[in-house]
């Protein structure tokens, strides 16, 4: 008997089945897969200068590789990266041409790190994305029947002196044909037309994406953004602009603030006059309480898809409030260097999220991290050797030409899928403050504060102690610095001087922070809170009462523990905000200098 023609649903479930089989396969024998991946990478790149420099010519085995090639950080790679950025096209790191640089949100010397990438990495990234929905649909059926309302954005890009593009990994992905020309797939059916995502102007992009999401409210089955901070910013945008948005929905016209004709056309394909919907949204948004606003406006939403692991966990209470406790789903773990893994149990609690590293993505090693932080003397071990409950720093060797590169993330083995370990994300090393994608470490903060405090000298005032925290109760969140001053002079330090200190700190921070403040508006103005004399003594007393050693006590440069923040806040005598945005221009400081000198 001839086979009945397959329906779209049969095709989908077959595709899902194949994807899940792939995951089963690679997790059953991860060590074999890893050995093959390393051998592939080393065979492909046998002729590259970097490997020759370390004496590895034709060897593709794990033992020789580990013996000869050192474990490195970005700083070790900087001279090679600079050569590539300046136009050296010889095979330095990869035998394939470097197609562009991905600008990481990790910084080096205050500037974004530049990660080389090659064309074929886009395929690997797409593969990881293609695993997410088949996994999800095991837990939430029927997602193919509606749309996802995802707030996705591109950021500005620049060119290196040698002419290579430098841009964030997601900008690169959204602008690629893998995303723009994706064939129809019910799982990548978003409310935001591509044109609205690809619009460079962040206001127009957000406005048009929100407008489309509102028009299609009944069809939305899942909502999200990449990071929790981005999704909360979208809700805040709605809070500010719902009247304009409702006007557009009522009349079927696009606000003149949307000047990009391509975006206008894309929105007008969706927007039709709908007074009933406008009335409904108006009545929900004018309600004093915004609790559960997501489930009220998008009533069929099953979950919120955002990363809330790592520093983003600070946003969980706000998301719970807006979503009335819908599941917060963290689907994947990735970076500019490499996409790493997926969460195979996506409906678990945020605190229980563990990512299964997909062993085909790169060759992974793990540097044990113990209490004494003796990582230097430790040797990295393989994926198949990690132990349950242990912490490791992730080290990658990629197809694009990073060899034994320390990513800077600390992961803990939380369990196993078949023979593949699953990791919970513990932290990014050396990050003191973070609001969005910014990552500010203690050293950088210290230098910025030292510079700013020099403004106090004319008033015979000095900074005795400081600490800081990321205040995410404001939207967008902002950095708060607590200052205890000793003022010997007779004149008080004027408010304008402390405000100057705020902006000086901001100007001294890394480019990711300044971009967040000046361009993306994802970070609010930095605040200095002056605390009363003796505050840091009280902080020490508190820490000692909690068991800290009196001999070893140092004032923390960053605080996260709520009772300590409460104590500090109770001792604030005045507070000041940065009066303007710090300067930020796209592209590296060095390249900009070249341009100016030219
Ligand atoms: P970037 O280099 O700017 O692409 O940022 C990548 C970094 O973001 C990673 O190395 C992690 O520190 C962080 N990150 C990415 N995905 C996750 C996740 N699912 N949970 C926690 N942190 C993440």
Short mmCIF file of N, CA, C and O in Angstrom, two decimals, residues 322-411:
data_model
loop_
_atom_site.label_atom_id
_atom_site.label_comp_id
_atom_site.label_asym_id
_atom_site.label_seq_id
_atom_site.Cartn_x
_atom_site.Cartn_y
_atom_site.Cartn_z
N UNK A 322 6.20 40.36 36.85
CA UNK A 322 5.55 40.70 35.58
C UNK A 322 4.86 39.50 34.92
O UNK A 322 3.94 39.66 34.14
N UNK A 323 5.36 38.30 35.22
CA UNK A 323 4.82 37.13 34.51
C UNK A 323 3.92 36.29 35.39
O UNK A 323 3.46 35.23 34.95
N UNK A 324 3.66 36.74 36.60
CA UNK A 324 2.85 35.95 37.53
C UNK A 324 3.41 34.55 37.72
O UNK A 324 2.66 33.58 37.77
N UNK A 325 4.73 34.46 37.76
CA UNK A 325 5.37 33.18 38.07
C UNK A 325 5.37 32.17 36.93
O UNK A 325 5.49 30.97 37.18
N UNK A 326 5.28 32.63 35.68
CA UNK A 326 5.42 31.68 34.56
C UNK A 326 6.81 31.05 34.64
O UNK A 326 7.74 31.66 35.18
N UNK A 327 6.97 29.85 34.07
CA UNK A 327 8.33 29.28 34.09
C UNK A 327 9.32 30.20 33.39
O UNK A 327 9.01 30.77 32.34
N UNK A 328 10.49 30.37 34.01
CA UNK A 328 11.58 31.13 33.39
C UNK A 328 12.52 30.09 32.79
O UNK A 328 13.05 29.25 33.52
N UNK A 329 12.67 30.14 31.49
CA UNK A 329 13.38 29.07 30.82
C UNK A 329 14.73 29.54 30.28
O UNK A 329 14.80 30.50 29.52
N UNK A 330 15.79 28.86 30.72
CA UNK A 330 17.13 29.17 30.20
C UNK A 330 17.48 28.04 29.25
O UNK A 330 17.66 26.90 29.68
N UNK A 331 17.55 28.35 27.98
CA UNK A 331 17.69 27.24 27.02
C UNK A 331 19.13 26.91 26.69
O UNK A 331 19.46 25.77 26.41
N UNK A 332 20.01 27.94 26.65
CA UNK A 332 21.35 27.63 26.15
C UNK A 332 22.46 28.44 26.82
O UNK A 332 22.20 29.45 27.47
N UNK A 333 23.66 27.96 26.62
CA UNK A 333 24.85 28.59 27.19
C UNK A 333 25.83 28.78 26.03
O UNK A 333 26.19 27.79 25.37
N UNK A 334 26.20 30.02 25.78
CA UNK A 334 27.01 30.30 24.59
C UNK A 334 27.87 31.53 24.80
O UNK A 334 27.65 32.29 25.74
N UNK A 335 28.82 31.74 23.91
CA UNK A 335 29.65 32.94 23.99
C UNK A 335 30.19 33.28 22.61
O UNK A 335 29.99 32.54 21.65
N UNK A 336 30.89 34.40 22.53
CA UNK A 336 31.48 34.81 21.26
C UNK A 336 32.54 33.80 20.82
O UNK A 336 32.75 33.59 19.63
N UNK A 337 33.21 33.19 21.78
CA UNK A 337 34.27 32.24 21.44
C UNK A 337 33.69 31.00 20.79
O UNK A 337 34.27 30.44 19.87
N UNK A 338 32.52 30.58 21.30
CA UNK A 338 32.00 29.27 20.92
C UNK A 338 30.62 29.12 21.55
O UNK A 338 30.36 29.67 22.61
N UNK A 339 29.72 28.39 20.89
CA UNK A 339 28.46 28.04 21.53
C UNK A 339 28.69 26.72 22.26
O UNK A 339 29.26 25.79 21.70
N UNK A 340 28.25 26.65 23.50
CA UNK A 340 28.66 25.52 24.33
C UNK A 340 27.60 24.41 24.49
O UNK A 340 27.88 23.26 24.22
N UNK A 341 26.42 24.80 24.99
CA UNK A 341 25.50 23.71 25.32
C UNK A 341 24.07 24.13 25.53
O UNK A 341 23.72 25.31 25.41
N UNK A 342 23.24 23.14 25.83
CA UNK A 342 21.80 23.37 25.97
C UNK A 342 21.29 22.80 27.30
O UNK A 342 21.92 21.93 27.89
N UNK A 343 20.15 23.33 27.72
CA UNK A 343 19.52 22.85 28.94
C UNK A 343 18.48 21.80 28.53
O UNK A 343 17.49 22.12 27.86
N UNK A 344 18.71 20.56 28.94
CA UNK A 344 17.81 19.48 28.50
C UNK A 344 16.59 19.33 29.40
O UNK A 344 15.71 18.53 29.13
N UNK A 345 16.54 20.12 30.45
CA UNK A 345 15.38 20.07 31.34
C UNK A 345 14.86 21.50 31.55
O UNK A 345 14.91 22.05 32.64
N UNK A 346 14.36 22.10 30.46
CA UNK A 346 14.15 23.56 30.46
C UNK A 346 13.11 24.07 31.45
O UNK A 346 13.12 25.26 31.77
N UNK A 347 12.23 23.21 31.94
CA UNK A 347 11.23 23.74 32.88
C UNK A 347 11.69 23.68 34.34
O UNK A 347 10.92 23.99 35.25
N UNK A 348 12.94 23.33 34.55
CA UNK A 348 13.42 23.27 35.94
C UNK A 348 13.51 24.67 36.52
O UNK A 348 13.43 25.66 35.80
N UNK A 349 13.68 24.75 37.84
CA UNK A 349 13.82 26.06 38.48
C UNK A 349 15.13 26.70 38.04
O UNK A 349 16.12 25.99 37.81
N UNK A 350 15.19 28.05 38.00
CA UNK A 350 16.44 28.70 37.59
C UNK A 350 17.65 28.22 38.39
O UNK A 350 18.74 28.05 37.85
N UNK A 351 17.44 27.95 39.69
CA UNK A 351 18.58 27.55 40.51
C UNK A 351 19.07 26.14 40.16
O UNK A 351 20.14 25.73 40.57
N UNK A 352 18.25 25.40 39.42
CA UNK A 352 18.64 24.02 39.09
C UNK A 352 19.09 23.86 37.64
O UNK A 352 19.31 22.74 37.18
N UNK A 353 19.20 24.97 36.93
CA UNK A 353 19.55 24.87 35.51
C UNK A 353 20.95 24.27 35.34
O UNK A 353 21.90 24.69 36.01
N UNK A 354 21.05 23.29 34.47
CA UNK A 354 22.36 22.73 34.14
C UNK A 354 22.43 22.58 32.62
O UNK A 354 21.46 22.16 31.99
N UNK A 355 23.56 22.99 32.07
CA UNK A 355 23.73 22.94 30.62
C UNK A 355 24.55 21.71 30.23
O UNK A 355 25.60 21.47 30.82
N UNK A 356 24.04 20.98 29.24
CA UNK A 356 24.78 19.84 28.73
C UNK A 356 25.65 20.35 27.58
O UNK A 356 25.13 20.89 26.60
N UNK A 357 26.94 20.20 27.74
CA UNK A 357 27.83 20.66 26.69
C UNK A 357 27.71 19.72 25.49
O UNK A 357 27.74 18.50 25.65
N UNK A 358 27.52 20.29 24.32
CA UNK A 358 27.40 19.46 23.11
C UNK A 358 28.81 19.24 22.57
O UNK A 358 29.48 20.19 22.14
N UNK A 359 29.29 18.00 22.63
CA UNK A 359 30.72 17.77 22.39
C UNK A 359 31.17 17.96 20.96
O UNK A 359 32.37 17.91 20.69
N UNK A 360 30.23 18.22 20.03
CA UNK A 360 30.67 18.46 18.64
C UNK A 360 31.04 19.92 18.41
O UNK A 360 31.57 20.26 17.36
N UNK A 361 30.72 20.78 19.36
CA UNK A 361 30.89 22.23 19.12
C UNK A 361 32.35 22.67 19.11
O UNK A 361 32.72 23.60 18.41
N UNK A 362 33.17 22.03 19.93
CA UNK A 362 34.58 22.41 20.08
C UNK A 362 35.25 21.34 20.92
O UNK A 362 34.58 20.39 21.36
N UNK A 363 36.53 21.50 21.17
CA UNK A 363 37.19 20.57 22.10
C UNK A 363 37.25 21.29 23.45
O UNK A 363 37.76 22.41 23.55
N UNK A 364 36.71 20.65 24.47
CA UNK A 364 36.58 21.30 25.78
C UNK A 364 37.52 20.68 26.80
O UNK A 364 37.67 19.45 26.87
N UNK A 365 38.12 21.56 27.60
CA UNK A 365 38.90 21.08 28.75
C UNK A 365 38.45 21.85 29.99
O UNK A 365 37.81 22.90 29.88
N UNK A 366 38.81 21.32 31.13
CA UNK A 366 38.30 21.87 32.39
C UNK A 366 39.42 22.02 33.40
O UNK A 366 40.07 21.04 33.77
N UNK A 367 39.63 23.25 33.81
CA UNK A 367 40.68 23.56 34.75
C UNK A 367 40.07 23.52 36.15
O UNK A 367 39.19 24.33 36.46
N UNK A 368 40.52 22.59 37.00
CA UNK A 368 39.89 22.52 38.34
C UNK A 368 40.07 23.82 39.10
O UNK A 368 41.12 24.44 39.06
N UNK A 369 39.02 24.26 39.74
CA UNK A 369 39.08 25.48 40.56
C UNK A 369 38.83 25.02 41.98
O UNK A 369 37.76 24.47 42.26
N UNK A 370 39.81 25.20 42.85
CA UNK A 370 39.53 24.82 44.22
C UNK A 370 39.54 26.06 45.11
O UNK A 370 39.75 27.17 44.63
N UNK A 371 39.29 25.85 46.39
CA UNK A 371 39.14 26.98 47.30
C UNK A 371 40.34 27.90 47.30
O UNK A 371 40.22 29.10 47.42
N UNK A 372 41.52 27.32 47.18
CA UNK A 372 42.72 28.16 47.26
C UNK A 372 43.03 28.83 45.93
O UNK A 372 44.04 29.51 45.80
N UNK A 373 42.15 28.63 44.95
CA UNK A 373 42.36 29.28 43.66
C UNK A 373 43.75 28.98 43.09
O UNK A 373 44.46 29.86 42.64
N UNK A 374 44.14 27.68 43.17
CA UNK A 374 45.47 27.35 42.68
C UNK A 374 45.43 26.92 41.22
O UNK A 374 46.20 26.07 40.79
N UNK A 375 44.52 27.52 40.47
CA UNK A 375 44.31 27.06 39.10
C UNK A 375 45.61 27.00 38.29
O UNK A 375 45.75 26.19 37.39
N UNK A 376 46.55 27.87 38.66
CA UNK A 376 47.80 27.94 37.90
C UNK A 376 48.53 26.60 37.84
O UNK A 376 49.07 26.22 36.81
N UNK A 377 48.57 25.93 39.01
CA UNK A 377 49.32 24.67 39.07
C UNK A 377 48.50 23.49 38.58
O UNK A 377 48.99 22.38 38.50
N UNK A 378 47.23 23.73 38.31
CA UNK A 378 46.36 22.62 37.94
C UNK A 378 46.45 22.37 36.44
O UNK A 378 46.66 23.29 35.67
N UNK A 379 46.24 21.11 36.09
CA UNK A 379 46.21 20.77 34.67
C UNK A 379 44.76 20.57 34.24
O UNK A 379 44.00 19.93 34.96
N UNK A 380 44.41 21.08 33.08
CA UNK A 380 43.03 20.88 32.64
C UNK A 380 42.76 19.42 32.33
O UNK A 380 43.66 18.71 31.87
N UNK A 381 41.55 19.00 32.60
CA UNK A 381 41.17 17.61 32.31
C UNK A 381 40.10 17.59 31.21
O UNK A 381 39.54 18.63 30.87
N UNK A 382 39.81 16.40 30.73
CA UNK A 382 38.86 16.28 29.62
C UNK A 382 37.41 16.23 30.11
O UNK A 382 37.14 15.97 31.28
N UNK A 383 36.52 16.44 29.13
CA UNK A 383 35.08 16.41 29.41
C UNK A 383 34.67 15.11 30.12
O UNK A 383 33.84 15.12 31.02
N UNK A 384 35.30 14.01 29.72
CA UNK A 384 34.90 12.72 30.28
C UNK A 384 35.49 12.49 31.67
O UNK A 384 35.16 11.51 32.32
N UNK A 385 36.35 13.41 32.13
CA UNK A 385 37.02 13.17 33.42
C UNK A 385 36.46 14.00 34.57
O UNK A 385 36.89 13.86 35.71
N UNK A 386 35.55 14.92 34.27
CA UNK A 386 35.09 15.82 35.35
C UNK A 386 34.28 15.05 36.39
O UNK A 386 33.66 14.04 36.08
N UNK A 387 34.33 15.57 37.62
CA UNK A 387 33.68 14.86 38.74
C UNK A 387 32.46 15.64 39.24
O UNK A 387 32.50 16.88 39.33
N UNK A 388 31.44 14.91 39.60
CA UNK A 388 30.21 15.50 40.12
C UNK A 388 30.51 16.44 41.30
O UNK A 388 31.28 16.08 42.19
N UNK A 389 29.93 17.61 41.28
CA UNK A 389 30.07 18.54 42.41
C UNK A 389 31.30 19.42 42.35
O UNK A 389 31.43 20.37 43.12
N UNK A 390 32.23 19.13 41.44
CA UNK A 390 33.47 19.92 41.36
C UNK A 390 33.29 21.15 40.46
O UNK A 390 32.48 21.13 39.54
N UNK A 391 34.08 22.19 40.77
CA UNK A 391 34.06 23.41 39.95
C UNK A 391 35.24 23.43 38.99
O UNK A 391 36.35 23.03 39.36
N UNK A 392 34.98 23.93 37.79
CA UNK A 392 36.03 24.00 36.77
C UNK A 392 35.92 25.28 35.98
O UNK A 392 34.81 25.79 35.77
N UNK A 393 37.06 25.76 35.52
CA UNK A 393 37.04 26.86 34.56
C UNK A 393 37.09 26.24 33.16
O UNK A 393 37.89 25.34 32.88
N UNK A 394 36.25 26.75 32.30
CA UNK A 394 36.13 26.20 30.95
C UNK A 394 37.26 26.67 30.04
O UNK A 394 37.59 27.85 30.00
N UNK A 395 37.85 25.70 29.32
CA UNK A 395 38.94 25.99 28.38
C UNK A 395 38.53 25.43 27.02
O UNK A 395 38.11 24.27 26.95
N UNK A 396 38.61 26.24 25.95
CA UNK A 396 38.15 25.72 24.65
C UNK A 396 39.21 25.76 23.56
O UNK A 396 40.08 26.63 23.55
N UNK A 397 39.08 24.80 22.67
CA UNK A 397 39.86 24.78 21.43
C UNK A 397 38.82 24.75 20.32
O UNK A 397 38.01 23.83 20.26
N UNK A 398 38.82 25.80 19.48
CA UNK A 398 37.73 25.92 18.51
C UNK A 398 38.20 25.73 17.08
O UNK A 398 39.38 25.86 16.78
N UNK A 399 37.24 25.48 16.21
CA UNK A 399 37.53 25.37 14.78
C UNK A 399 38.06 26.69 14.23
O UNK A 399 38.76 26.71 13.24
N UNK A 400 37.69 27.80 14.89
CA UNK A 400 38.07 29.13 14.37
C UNK A 400 39.49 29.52 14.76
O UNK A 400 39.98 30.55 14.33
N UNK A 401 40.17 28.73 15.61
CA UNK A 401 41.56 29.03 15.88
C UNK A 401 41.89 29.52 17.29
O UNK A 401 42.89 30.20 17.48
N UNK A 402 41.06 29.17 18.27
CA UNK A 402 41.47 29.41 19.65
C UNK A 402 41.97 28.05 20.15
O UNK A 402 41.28 27.03 19.97
N UNK A 403 43.13 28.04 20.75
CA UNK A 403 43.70 26.78 21.24
C UNK A 403 43.91 26.86 22.74
O UNK A 403 44.66 27.70 23.21
N UNK A 404 43.20 26.02 23.46
CA UNK A 404 43.31 25.95 24.92
C UNK A 404 43.11 27.34 25.54
O UNK A 404 43.91 27.82 26.32
N UNK A 405 42.03 27.96 25.16
CA UNK A 405 41.72 29.33 25.56
C UNK A 405 40.81 29.32 26.80
O UNK A 405 39.76 28.65 26.81
N UNK A 406 41.21 30.07 27.81
CA UNK A 406 40.40 30.14 29.04
C UNK A 406 39.25 31.13 28.84
O UNK A 406 39.47 32.32 28.64
N UNK A 407 38.04 30.61 28.91
CA UNK A 407 36.86 31.45 28.65
C UNK A 407 36.62 32.40 29.84
O UNK A 407 36.12 33.51 29.67
N UNK A 408 36.96 31.93 31.03
CA UNK A 408 36.76 32.78 32.21
C UNK A 408 35.49 32.44 32.98
O UNK A 408 35.15 33.09 33.96
N UNK A 409 34.76 31.41 32.53
CA UNK A 409 33.54 31.00 33.23
C UNK A 409 33.85 29.84 34.17
O UNK A 409 34.60 28.93 33.81
N UNK A 410 33.24 29.89 35.36
CA UNK A 410 33.39 28.78 36.30
C UNK A 410 32.08 27.98 36.30
O UNK A 410 30.99 28.54 36.46
N UNK A 411 32.22 26.69 36.09
CA UNK A 411 31.06 25.80 35.99
C UNK A 411 31.16 24.70 37.03
O UNK A 411 32.26 24.30 37.40
#
